Short mmCIF file of C-alpha atoms and ligand atoms in Angstrom, two decimals:
data_model
loop_
_atom_site.label_atom_id
_atom_site.label_comp_id
_atom_site.label_asym_id
_atom_site.label_seq_id
_atom_site.Cartn_x
_atom_site.Cartn_y
_atom_site.Cartn_z
CA MET A 1 -201.52 -30.54 36.68
CA GLU A 2 -204.58 -28.46 37.44
CA PRO A 3 -204.36 -24.91 38.69
CA PRO A 4 -206.28 -24.25 41.89
CA ALA A 5 -209.97 -23.74 41.25
CA GLU A 6 -210.02 -20.21 42.68
CA TYR A 7 -207.90 -19.05 39.74
CA GLU A 8 -210.65 -19.96 37.31
CA GLY A 9 -212.63 -16.95 38.47
CA HIS A 10 -209.72 -14.56 37.95
CA THR A 11 -209.89 -12.19 35.02
CA ASP A 12 -206.96 -12.12 32.61
CA GLU A 13 -205.95 -8.80 34.04
CA GLU A 14 -205.82 -10.23 37.54
CA LEU A 15 -203.74 -13.13 36.29
CA VAL A 16 -201.29 -10.73 34.66
CA ARG A 17 -201.03 -8.86 37.95
CA GLY A 18 -200.22 -12.24 39.48
CA LEU A 19 -197.35 -12.58 37.01
CA VAL A 20 -195.99 -9.22 38.11
CA LEU A 21 -195.82 -10.65 41.63
CA GLY A 22 -194.03 -13.75 40.36
CA ASP A 23 -196.98 -16.10 40.93
CA ALA A 24 -196.42 -19.17 38.77
CA ARG A 25 -200.01 -20.33 39.34
CA SER A 26 -201.22 -17.34 37.39
CA LEU A 27 -199.04 -18.41 34.49
CA GLU A 28 -200.45 -21.90 34.78
CA GLN A 29 -203.99 -20.57 34.56
CA ILE A 30 -203.12 -18.36 31.59
CA SER A 31 -201.68 -21.39 29.83
CA VAL A 32 -204.75 -23.50 30.57
CA ARG A 33 -206.97 -20.71 29.32
CA HIS A 34 -205.15 -19.45 26.23
CA ALA A 35 -202.37 -21.79 25.12
CA ARG A 36 -204.58 -23.91 22.90
CA PRO A 37 -205.48 -21.32 20.25
CA ALA A 38 -201.88 -20.10 20.26
CA TYR A 39 -200.65 -23.65 19.77
CA SER A 40 -203.17 -24.23 16.99
CA LEU A 41 -201.86 -21.14 15.21
CA ALA A 42 -198.21 -22.10 15.68
CA LEU A 43 -198.86 -25.62 14.44
CA ARG A 44 -200.69 -24.33 11.37
CA MET A 45 -197.71 -22.13 10.59
CA LEU A 46 -194.79 -24.38 11.52
CA GLY A 47 -196.27 -27.79 10.80
CA ASP A 48 -194.21 -29.35 13.58
CA PRO A 49 -195.75 -30.09 17.00
CA GLY A 50 -192.45 -29.83 18.89
CA TRP A 51 -191.52 -26.55 17.29
CA ALA A 52 -195.02 -25.18 17.80
CA GLU A 53 -194.92 -26.06 21.49
CA GLU A 54 -191.56 -24.40 21.92
CA VAL A 55 -192.71 -21.20 20.22
CA VAL A 56 -195.86 -20.91 22.33
CA GLN A 57 -193.98 -21.67 25.53
CA ASP A 58 -191.40 -19.04 24.64
CA VAL A 59 -194.20 -16.50 24.22
CA LEU A 60 -195.74 -17.43 27.57
CA LEU A 61 -192.38 -17.33 29.33
CA ARG A 62 -191.68 -13.97 27.83
CA LEU A 63 -194.94 -12.73 29.35
CA TRP A 64 -193.94 -14.35 32.64
CA ARG A 65 -190.64 -12.53 32.64
CA LYS A 66 -191.93 -9.20 31.43
CA PRO A 67 -195.66 -9.00 32.18
CA GLU A 68 -195.60 -5.26 31.55
CA LEU A 69 -195.24 -6.03 27.84
CA PHE A 70 -198.93 -6.73 27.82
CA ASP A 71 -200.97 -3.56 28.03
CA PRO A 72 -204.64 -4.36 28.73
CA ALA A 73 -205.57 -0.97 27.28
CA ARG A 74 -204.52 -2.15 23.84
CA GLY A 75 -206.60 -5.29 23.60
CA ASP A 76 -207.20 -8.54 25.40
CA LEU A 77 -204.67 -11.10 26.49
CA ARG A 78 -205.61 -13.80 24.03
CA LYS A 79 -205.25 -11.38 21.17
CA TRP A 80 -201.83 -10.33 22.43
CA LEU A 81 -200.66 -13.91 22.85
CA LEU A 82 -201.79 -14.79 19.34
CA THR A 83 -200.06 -11.73 17.88
CA MET A 84 -196.84 -12.62 19.65
CA THR A 85 -197.13 -16.24 18.56
CA HIS A 86 -197.58 -15.16 14.97
CA HIS A 87 -194.53 -12.88 15.12
CA ALA A 88 -192.43 -15.59 16.72
CA ALA A 89 -193.50 -18.24 14.20
CA VAL A 90 -192.86 -15.91 11.24
CA ASP A 91 -189.42 -15.16 12.68
CA GLY A 92 -188.77 -18.87 12.97
CA LEU A 93 -189.90 -19.60 9.42
CA ARG A 94 -187.96 -16.71 7.93
CA GLY A 95 -184.92 -17.68 9.96
CA ARG A 96 -185.09 -21.18 8.55
CA ARG A 97 -185.45 -19.86 5.01
CA GLY A 98 -182.61 -17.42 5.55
CA THR A 99 -184.84 -14.43 4.78
CA ALA A 100 -185.01 -13.15 8.32
CA ARG A 101 -185.89 -9.50 8.62
CA SER A 102 -185.68 -8.76 4.94
CA PHE A 103 -189.14 -7.33 5.10
CA ASP A 104 -191.55 -5.87 7.52
CA ALA A 105 -193.48 -8.19 9.79
CA GLY A 106 -196.92 -6.68 9.71
CA PRO A 107 -199.24 -6.04 12.53
CA ASP A 108 -196.99 -3.48 14.18
CA ALA A 109 -198.88 -1.56 11.55
CA LEU A 110 -201.60 -1.34 14.09
CA ASP A 111 -199.40 0.36 16.66
CA LEU A 112 -200.03 3.51 14.70
CA LEU A 113 -203.71 3.32 15.26
CA PRO A 114 -205.62 4.72 18.18
CA VAL A 115 -206.59 2.32 20.93
CA GLN A 116 -209.37 0.14 19.58
CA ASP A 117 -212.00 0.57 22.25
CA ASP A 118 -214.38 2.70 20.25
CA ASP A 119 -213.51 1.22 16.88
CA PRO A 120 -216.54 -0.52 15.35
CA ALA A 121 -214.25 -3.13 13.83
CA ASP A 122 -213.30 -4.17 17.34
CA SER A 123 -216.78 -5.06 18.43
CA ALA A 124 -217.20 -6.68 15.04
CA TRP A 125 -214.53 -9.25 15.69
CA ARG A 126 -215.68 -9.80 19.23
CA SER A 127 -219.00 -11.02 17.99
CA LEU A 128 -217.32 -13.30 15.53
CA GLN A 129 -216.58 -16.86 16.36
CA ALA A 130 -213.48 -18.48 14.92
CA GLU A 131 -215.85 -20.58 12.86
CA SER A 132 -217.30 -17.63 11.01
CA VAL A 133 -213.79 -16.39 10.20
CA ARG A 134 -213.01 -19.80 8.79
CA ARG A 135 -216.17 -19.63 6.74
CA ALA A 136 -215.21 -16.21 5.43
CA LEU A 137 -211.80 -17.55 4.47
CA ALA A 138 -213.31 -20.63 2.88
CA SER A 139 -215.63 -18.49 0.78
CA LEU A 140 -212.71 -16.79 -0.96
CA PRO A 141 -211.85 -18.05 -4.45
CA ARG A 142 -209.18 -20.73 -4.11
CA GLU A 143 -206.38 -18.73 -5.75
CA GLN A 144 -207.04 -15.74 -3.49
CA ARG A 145 -207.13 -17.84 -0.37
CA GLU A 146 -203.88 -19.48 -1.38
CA VAL A 147 -201.88 -16.25 -1.66
CA LEU A 148 -203.36 -14.94 1.55
CA GLU A 149 -202.43 -18.08 3.44
CA LEU A 150 -198.92 -18.19 2.02
CA ALA A 151 -198.36 -14.59 3.00
CA TYR A 152 -199.82 -14.72 6.47
CA TYR A 153 -199.23 -18.24 7.75
CA LEU A 154 -195.90 -18.87 6.09
CA GLY A 155 -194.64 -15.30 6.20
CA LEU A 156 -193.73 -15.37 2.50
CA SER A 157 -193.06 -12.14 0.63
CA GLN A 158 -195.05 -11.42 -2.52
CA ALA A 159 -191.96 -12.22 -4.60
CA GLU A 160 -191.53 -15.55 -2.82
CA ILE A 161 -195.18 -16.37 -3.45
CA SER A 162 -194.74 -15.50 -7.08
CA ARG A 163 -191.79 -17.86 -7.36
CA ARG A 164 -193.55 -20.60 -5.46
CA THR A 165 -196.84 -20.46 -7.36
CA GLY A 166 -195.37 -19.57 -10.74
CA GLN A 167 -197.76 -16.63 -11.01
CA PRO A 168 -196.51 -13.18 -12.06
CA LEU A 169 -195.81 -10.81 -9.19
CA GLY A 170 -198.57 -8.43 -10.30
CA THR A 171 -201.11 -11.24 -10.23
CA VAL A 172 -200.02 -12.29 -6.77
CA LYS A 173 -200.39 -8.74 -5.49
CA THR A 174 -203.80 -8.28 -7.04
CA ARG A 175 -205.05 -11.56 -5.60
CA THR A 176 -203.73 -10.70 -2.16
CA ARG A 177 -205.45 -7.31 -2.20
CA LEU A 178 -208.71 -8.79 -3.39
CA ALA A 179 -208.56 -11.54 -0.80
CA LEU A 180 -207.96 -9.10 2.00
CA SER A 181 -210.62 -6.62 1.07
CA LYS A 182 -213.18 -9.40 0.64
CA LEU A 183 -212.25 -10.81 3.98
CA ARG A 184 -212.57 -7.40 5.56
CA ASP A 185 -216.01 -6.95 4.07
CA SER A 186 -217.30 -10.31 5.21
CA LEU A 187 -215.96 -9.70 8.71
CA ARG A 188 -217.70 -6.37 8.77
CA GLN A 189 -220.90 -7.97 7.66
CA ALA A 190 -220.59 -10.67 10.28
CA GLY A 191 -220.06 -7.91 12.81
CA VAL A 192 -223.19 -6.12 11.69
CA ASP A 193 -225.34 -9.22 11.40
CA GLY A 194 -223.86 -11.11 14.32
CA MET B 1 -196.32 8.28 -1.73
CA LYS B 2 -199.71 9.33 -3.05
CA CYS B 3 -202.94 8.25 -1.37
CA GLU B 4 -203.81 6.04 -4.30
CA GLN B 5 -200.56 4.08 -4.03
CA VAL B 6 -200.90 3.84 -0.29
CA ARG B 7 -204.40 2.39 -0.66
CA ASP B 8 -202.92 -0.28 -2.89
CA GLU B 9 -200.24 -1.18 -0.40
CA ILE B 10 -202.33 -1.17 2.77
CA PRO B 11 -203.62 -4.76 2.47
CA LEU B 12 -200.08 -6.00 1.90
CA TYR B 13 -198.87 -3.85 4.77
CA VAL B 14 -201.41 -5.39 7.11
CA LEU B 15 -200.24 -8.88 6.14
CA GLY B 16 -196.61 -7.96 6.71
CA ALA B 17 -195.89 -8.67 3.07
CA LEU B 18 -194.13 -5.42 2.21
CA ASP B 19 -190.39 -4.87 2.18
CA ALA B 20 -189.14 -2.65 4.98
CA GLU B 21 -188.69 0.39 2.78
CA THR B 22 -192.20 0.37 1.31
CA ALA B 23 -193.69 -0.40 4.70
CA GLY B 24 -191.84 2.60 6.08
CA ARG B 25 -193.32 4.84 3.42
CA VAL B 26 -196.83 3.58 4.13
CA ARG B 27 -196.30 4.20 7.83
CA GLU B 28 -195.00 7.68 7.13
CA HIS B 29 -198.02 8.50 5.00
CA VAL B 30 -200.73 7.26 7.36
CA ARG B 31 -199.20 9.22 10.17
CA THR B 32 -200.33 12.40 8.49
CA CYS B 33 -203.24 11.32 6.27
CA ASP B 34 -206.52 10.76 8.11
CA ALA B 35 -208.28 9.09 5.19
CA CYS B 36 -205.58 6.50 4.65
CA ARG B 37 -205.28 5.89 8.37
CA GLU B 38 -208.96 5.14 8.40
CA GLU B 39 -208.50 2.74 5.51
CA LEU B 40 -205.74 1.02 7.46
CA ALA B 41 -207.96 0.85 10.53
CA SER B 42 -210.63 -0.92 8.49
CA TYR B 43 -208.18 -3.84 8.18
CA SER B 44 -206.99 -3.77 11.74
CA GLU B 45 -208.85 -6.87 12.87
CA ILE B 46 -207.74 -9.01 9.95
CA PRO B 47 -204.58 -10.37 11.56
CA TYR B 48 -206.48 -11.40 14.64
CA ALA B 49 -209.21 -13.00 12.54
CA LEU B 50 -206.56 -14.96 10.64
CA ASN B 51 -204.93 -15.98 13.91
CA LEU B 52 -208.25 -17.49 14.95
CA ALA B 53 -209.15 -19.05 11.63
CA VAL B 54 -206.76 -22.01 11.88
CA PRO B 55 -207.95 -25.54 12.63
CA ASP B 56 -208.42 -26.06 16.34
CA GLU B 57 -205.76 -28.45 17.68
CA PRO B 58 -205.62 -29.98 21.15
CA LEU B 59 -202.61 -29.00 23.24
CA PRO B 60 -200.01 -31.75 23.50
CA ARG B 61 -200.31 -33.69 26.77
CA GLY B 62 -198.22 -32.17 29.51
CA PHE B 63 -197.84 -28.82 27.77
CA THR B 64 -198.51 -26.71 30.86
CA THR B 65 -196.40 -28.94 33.11
CA ARG B 66 -193.45 -28.59 30.75
CA LEU B 67 -194.05 -24.85 30.59
CA LEU B 68 -193.89 -24.56 34.37
CA GLU B 69 -190.71 -26.63 34.44
CA ARG B 70 -189.12 -23.90 32.37
CA VAL B 71 -190.02 -21.20 34.90
CA GLU B 72 -186.90 -20.41 36.89
CA PRO B 73 -187.64 -21.61 40.41
CA ALA B 74 -185.68 -18.66 41.79
CA SER B 75 -188.11 -16.21 40.23
CA ARG B 76 -191.24 -17.69 41.79
CA VAL B 77 -192.91 -15.93 44.59
CA ALA B 78 -193.80 -19.26 46.20
CA ALA B 79 -190.22 -19.52 47.38
CA PRO B 80 -189.16 -15.99 48.24
CA VAL B 81 -185.71 -15.14 47.02
CA PRO B 82 -183.28 -13.07 49.09
CA ILE B 83 -182.39 -9.82 47.37
CA ALA B 84 -178.70 -10.72 47.32
CA ARG B 85 -179.54 -13.59 45.02
CA ARG B 86 -180.97 -11.36 42.34
CA ARG B 87 -177.88 -10.53 40.39
CA SER B 88 -177.94 -8.98 36.98
CA TRP B 89 -174.44 -9.94 36.05
CA TRP B 90 -175.00 -13.60 35.46
CA LEU B 91 -176.51 -14.77 32.27
CA PRO B 92 -177.60 -18.32 31.67
CA TRP B 93 -177.10 -19.12 28.10
CA ALA B 94 -178.42 -21.81 25.86
CA VAL B 95 -179.28 -21.77 22.21
CA ALA B 96 -182.93 -22.57 22.72
CA ALA B 97 -183.47 -20.07 25.49
CA ALA B 98 -181.08 -17.36 24.43
CA CYS B 99 -183.54 -14.58 23.71
CA LEU B 100 -185.52 -15.21 26.85
CA ALA B 101 -182.47 -15.43 29.02
CA LEU B 102 -181.54 -12.04 27.71
CA ALA B 103 -184.90 -10.70 28.67
CA VAL B 104 -184.07 -11.63 32.23
CA ALA B 105 -180.57 -10.34 32.23
CA LEU B 106 -180.69 -7.09 30.36
CA GLY B 107 -183.55 -5.51 32.18
CA VAL B 108 -186.09 -2.89 31.39
CA ASN B 109 -184.08 -0.13 29.81
CA THR B 110 -183.22 -2.12 26.71
CA TRP B 111 -186.83 -2.60 25.76
CA ARG B 112 -189.65 -0.44 24.69
CA VAL B 113 -192.70 -1.51 26.54
CA ASN B 114 -195.71 -2.18 24.33
CA ALA B 115 -193.94 -1.75 21.05
CA GLU B 116 -193.96 -5.44 20.52
CA LEU B 117 -192.39 -5.66 17.16
CA ALA B 118 -189.76 -3.07 17.85
CA GLN B 119 -189.09 -5.19 20.81
CA ILE B 120 -188.41 -8.31 18.89
CA HIS B 121 -185.97 -6.33 16.80
CA ASP B 122 -184.26 -4.97 19.88
CA GLU B 123 -184.04 -8.40 21.32
CA LEU B 124 -182.43 -9.77 18.22
CA TYR B 125 -179.92 -6.95 18.25
CA ALA B 126 -179.27 -7.42 21.93
CA GLN B 127 -178.90 -11.09 21.22
CA ARG B 128 -176.31 -10.39 18.61
CA ASP B 129 -174.42 -8.08 20.99
CA TYR B 130 -174.49 -10.73 23.60
CA ASP B 131 -173.34 -13.45 21.24
CA ALA B 132 -170.60 -11.11 20.12
CA GLN B 133 -169.57 -10.42 23.69
CA MET B 134 -169.51 -14.05 24.51
CA SER B 135 -167.68 -15.19 21.40
CA ALA B 136 -165.24 -12.31 21.76
CA LEU B 137 -164.35 -13.66 25.15
CA MET B 138 -164.24 -17.27 24.00
CA SER B 139 -162.08 -16.54 20.99
CA ARG B 140 -159.37 -14.63 22.86
CA PRO B 141 -156.10 -16.50 22.44
CA ASP B 142 -155.15 -15.67 26.02
CA ILE B 143 -158.33 -17.01 27.57
CA VAL B 144 -157.69 -19.21 30.60
CA PRO B 145 -159.55 -22.52 30.58
CA VAL B 146 -160.11 -24.11 33.98
CA VAL B 147 -161.33 -27.68 34.12
CA LEU B 148 -163.67 -28.35 37.02
CA GLN B 149 -163.86 -31.53 39.08
CA SER B 150 -167.01 -33.56 39.22
CA SER B 151 -168.36 -36.02 41.72
CA ARG B 152 -170.43 -37.74 39.04
CA ALA B 153 -168.92 -39.81 36.27
CA ARG B 154 -170.33 -38.11 33.20
CA VAL B 155 -170.66 -34.52 34.38
CA ARG B 156 -168.22 -32.11 32.75
CA GLY B 157 -167.55 -28.53 33.73
CA LYS B 158 -165.20 -25.91 32.40
CA VAL B 159 -164.70 -22.21 33.10
CA TYR B 160 -163.17 -19.89 30.54
CA LEU B 161 -161.68 -16.92 32.35
CA ALA B 162 -160.73 -13.59 30.83
CA PRO B 163 -157.05 -13.08 31.71
CA ASP B 164 -157.94 -9.98 33.74
CA ARG B 165 -160.67 -12.02 35.47
CA SER B 166 -163.33 -9.46 34.61
CA ALA B 167 -165.65 -12.06 33.11
CA ALA B 168 -165.98 -15.76 32.51
CA VAL B 169 -168.05 -18.33 30.71
CA LEU B 170 -169.06 -21.43 32.63
CA MET B 171 -170.08 -24.50 30.69
CA VAL B 172 -171.45 -27.65 32.23
CA SER B 173 -172.82 -30.73 30.55
CA ASN B 174 -174.44 -34.06 31.37
CA LEU B 175 -175.97 -32.79 34.59
CA PRO B 176 -178.30 -35.50 35.90
CA ARG B 177 -182.03 -34.84 35.70
CA LEU B 178 -183.39 -33.37 38.91
CA ARG B 179 -186.12 -34.88 41.00
CA LYS B 180 -189.26 -32.86 41.53
CA GLY B 181 -188.74 -30.03 43.99
CA GLN B 182 -185.02 -29.79 43.28
CA VAL B 183 -182.90 -27.25 41.46
CA TYR B 184 -179.23 -26.77 40.79
CA GLU B 185 -177.62 -23.82 42.48
CA LEU B 186 -174.49 -22.02 41.34
CA TRP B 187 -172.09 -20.62 43.96
CA LEU B 188 -169.09 -18.35 43.90
CA ASN B 189 -166.89 -18.52 46.97
CA ALA B 190 -164.68 -15.73 48.27
CA PRO B 191 -162.44 -16.27 51.31
CA ALA B 192 -164.83 -14.44 53.62
CA HIS B 193 -168.19 -14.84 51.93
CA ARG B 194 -170.16 -16.88 49.47
CA VAL B 195 -172.51 -15.69 46.71
CA ALA B 196 -175.53 -17.68 45.63
CA VAL B 197 -175.47 -16.68 41.98
CA THR B 198 -178.63 -18.35 40.79
CA THR B 199 -180.69 -21.49 40.83
CA PHE B 200 -181.31 -23.19 37.52
CA VAL B 201 -182.68 -26.19 35.73
CA PRO B 202 -180.43 -27.34 32.89
CA LEU B 203 -181.62 -27.89 29.36
CA GLU B 204 -183.17 -31.19 28.35
CA ASN B 205 -179.71 -32.54 27.41
CA GLY B 206 -178.27 -31.69 30.82
CA SER B 207 -176.18 -28.76 29.67
CA MET B 208 -176.11 -25.15 30.76
CA ARG B 209 -173.87 -22.17 30.15
CA PHE B 210 -173.44 -18.99 32.10
CA TYR B 211 -171.83 -15.75 31.26
CA LEU B 212 -170.47 -14.28 34.48
CA SER B 213 -169.40 -10.69 34.77
CA PRO B 214 -169.76 -9.54 38.38
CA PRO B 215 -169.34 -5.81 38.98
CA ASP B 216 -166.19 -6.53 40.96
CA GLY B 217 -164.96 -9.12 38.47
CA LEU B 218 -164.07 -12.66 39.42
CA LYS B 219 -160.86 -11.80 41.27
CA PRO B 220 -162.46 -11.94 44.73
CA TYR B 221 -163.68 -15.48 44.14
CA LYS B 222 -161.46 -18.43 44.83
CA SER B 223 -163.76 -21.20 43.73
CA ILE B 224 -166.99 -22.01 41.95
CA GLY B 225 -169.42 -24.85 42.52
CA ILE B 226 -172.80 -26.30 41.66
CA THR B 227 -174.94 -28.20 44.15
CA VAL B 228 -178.42 -29.71 44.19
CA GLU B 229 -180.77 -27.76 46.43
CA PRO B 230 -184.47 -27.71 47.26
CA ALA B 231 -186.58 -25.60 44.87
CA GLY B 232 -186.06 -21.93 45.59
CA GLY B 233 -182.43 -22.47 46.54
CA SER B 234 -180.66 -22.46 49.88
CA PRO B 235 -178.80 -19.76 51.82
CA ALA B 236 -175.78 -22.10 51.90
CA PRO B 237 -175.05 -25.37 50.10
CA THR B 238 -176.79 -28.33 51.69
CA SER B 239 -175.25 -31.08 49.58
CA PRO B 240 -171.83 -31.96 48.12
CA ARG B 241 -170.77 -30.25 44.92
CA VAL B 242 -171.87 -31.95 41.75
CA VAL B 243 -169.18 -30.07 39.88
CA GLY B 244 -166.79 -27.29 40.85
CA GLY B 245 -163.20 -26.21 41.41
CA GLU B 246 -160.66 -23.54 42.12
CA LEU B 247 -160.61 -20.46 39.92
ZN1 ZN C 1 -203.61 9.30 2.08
#
């Protein structure tokens, strides 16, 4: 099923306005445009194609039903969809492990921050391709990358990571901090150079 | 919390790896400390970068088609829906779609727009309330079960009525798969008028549940029925009942 060609020229914001009017074609175009990276993320986290599809569809349907959830002033649509997909997948994983809601789920952290428009970090990521992020991740020492991935993609707490890897909690925390600050620095650099 | 400690926790905070209490203290601190807020901001793009850094996977075939099948036909603009059809007192319920169904039914006031995470919390709480409401009704010893009649061999339908008829749960199963351009439509019939409650597409397994609590209760309604209608629904049933009965 292909959405009508005229929708290809629509901006994300126009498509979201279409959702407000109940236009299913706009949803179709949003899916064609943005579902793939969201699905890739969900699959990386959940490891199950059926589950990943369900999670991403739930996120898209939630946008369909409440398009006002997405505020263009706070970032672009793809970013929002990925954030929501991450939350939903972490919820799913924690639910399955029976650790739902025992700890804070992260990027709401950023709700405290001013709108990102004039933040240099924002333009930094915009100039980054997914590939350079992967490279930055790949350049981390293996043990740092491991704790980072367990925390972010599997939603594990530091204590859970400690149990799983057999490393002391302090070591896990140190590695996570190091991993994150290195990643931040290489993203910054990519932003400056790119 | 001192700045030094907060600096230590910020990377974990950004990853969502802190327990709720510590996260709360970090949040409290950065609200009032410019330097630490700046430190937090320096990590603000990390989650998005990590969201992008996963291996690129092709979408499963038919992903968007299946997505659109899940869009309630009644809510599409392509088939305008009479205002009377938009009722807030019915609630389709199914395990897989529970949260989303709630989003439709509970409306704006329950949610804080743009506080996404808070929202997920709210939804879970609302979900729990709803589950509680529903199971409270279902577990009443004086609940009145009404078996519905079906024109198809395998289709089963049952209504569980609160004794005071203020609310009911409708459960149907084994509904046949619809052809393209068709939906099921749920009707409540009073002696002098008929209400088109909603159109719906059942779950993959042919089942669907509704929680019904009309403002005037179910007393005015003498019967309930489900028919197959063209997408968008009909002003009055255009085909025989698939399942239904007296209330
Ligand atoms: Zn501070």
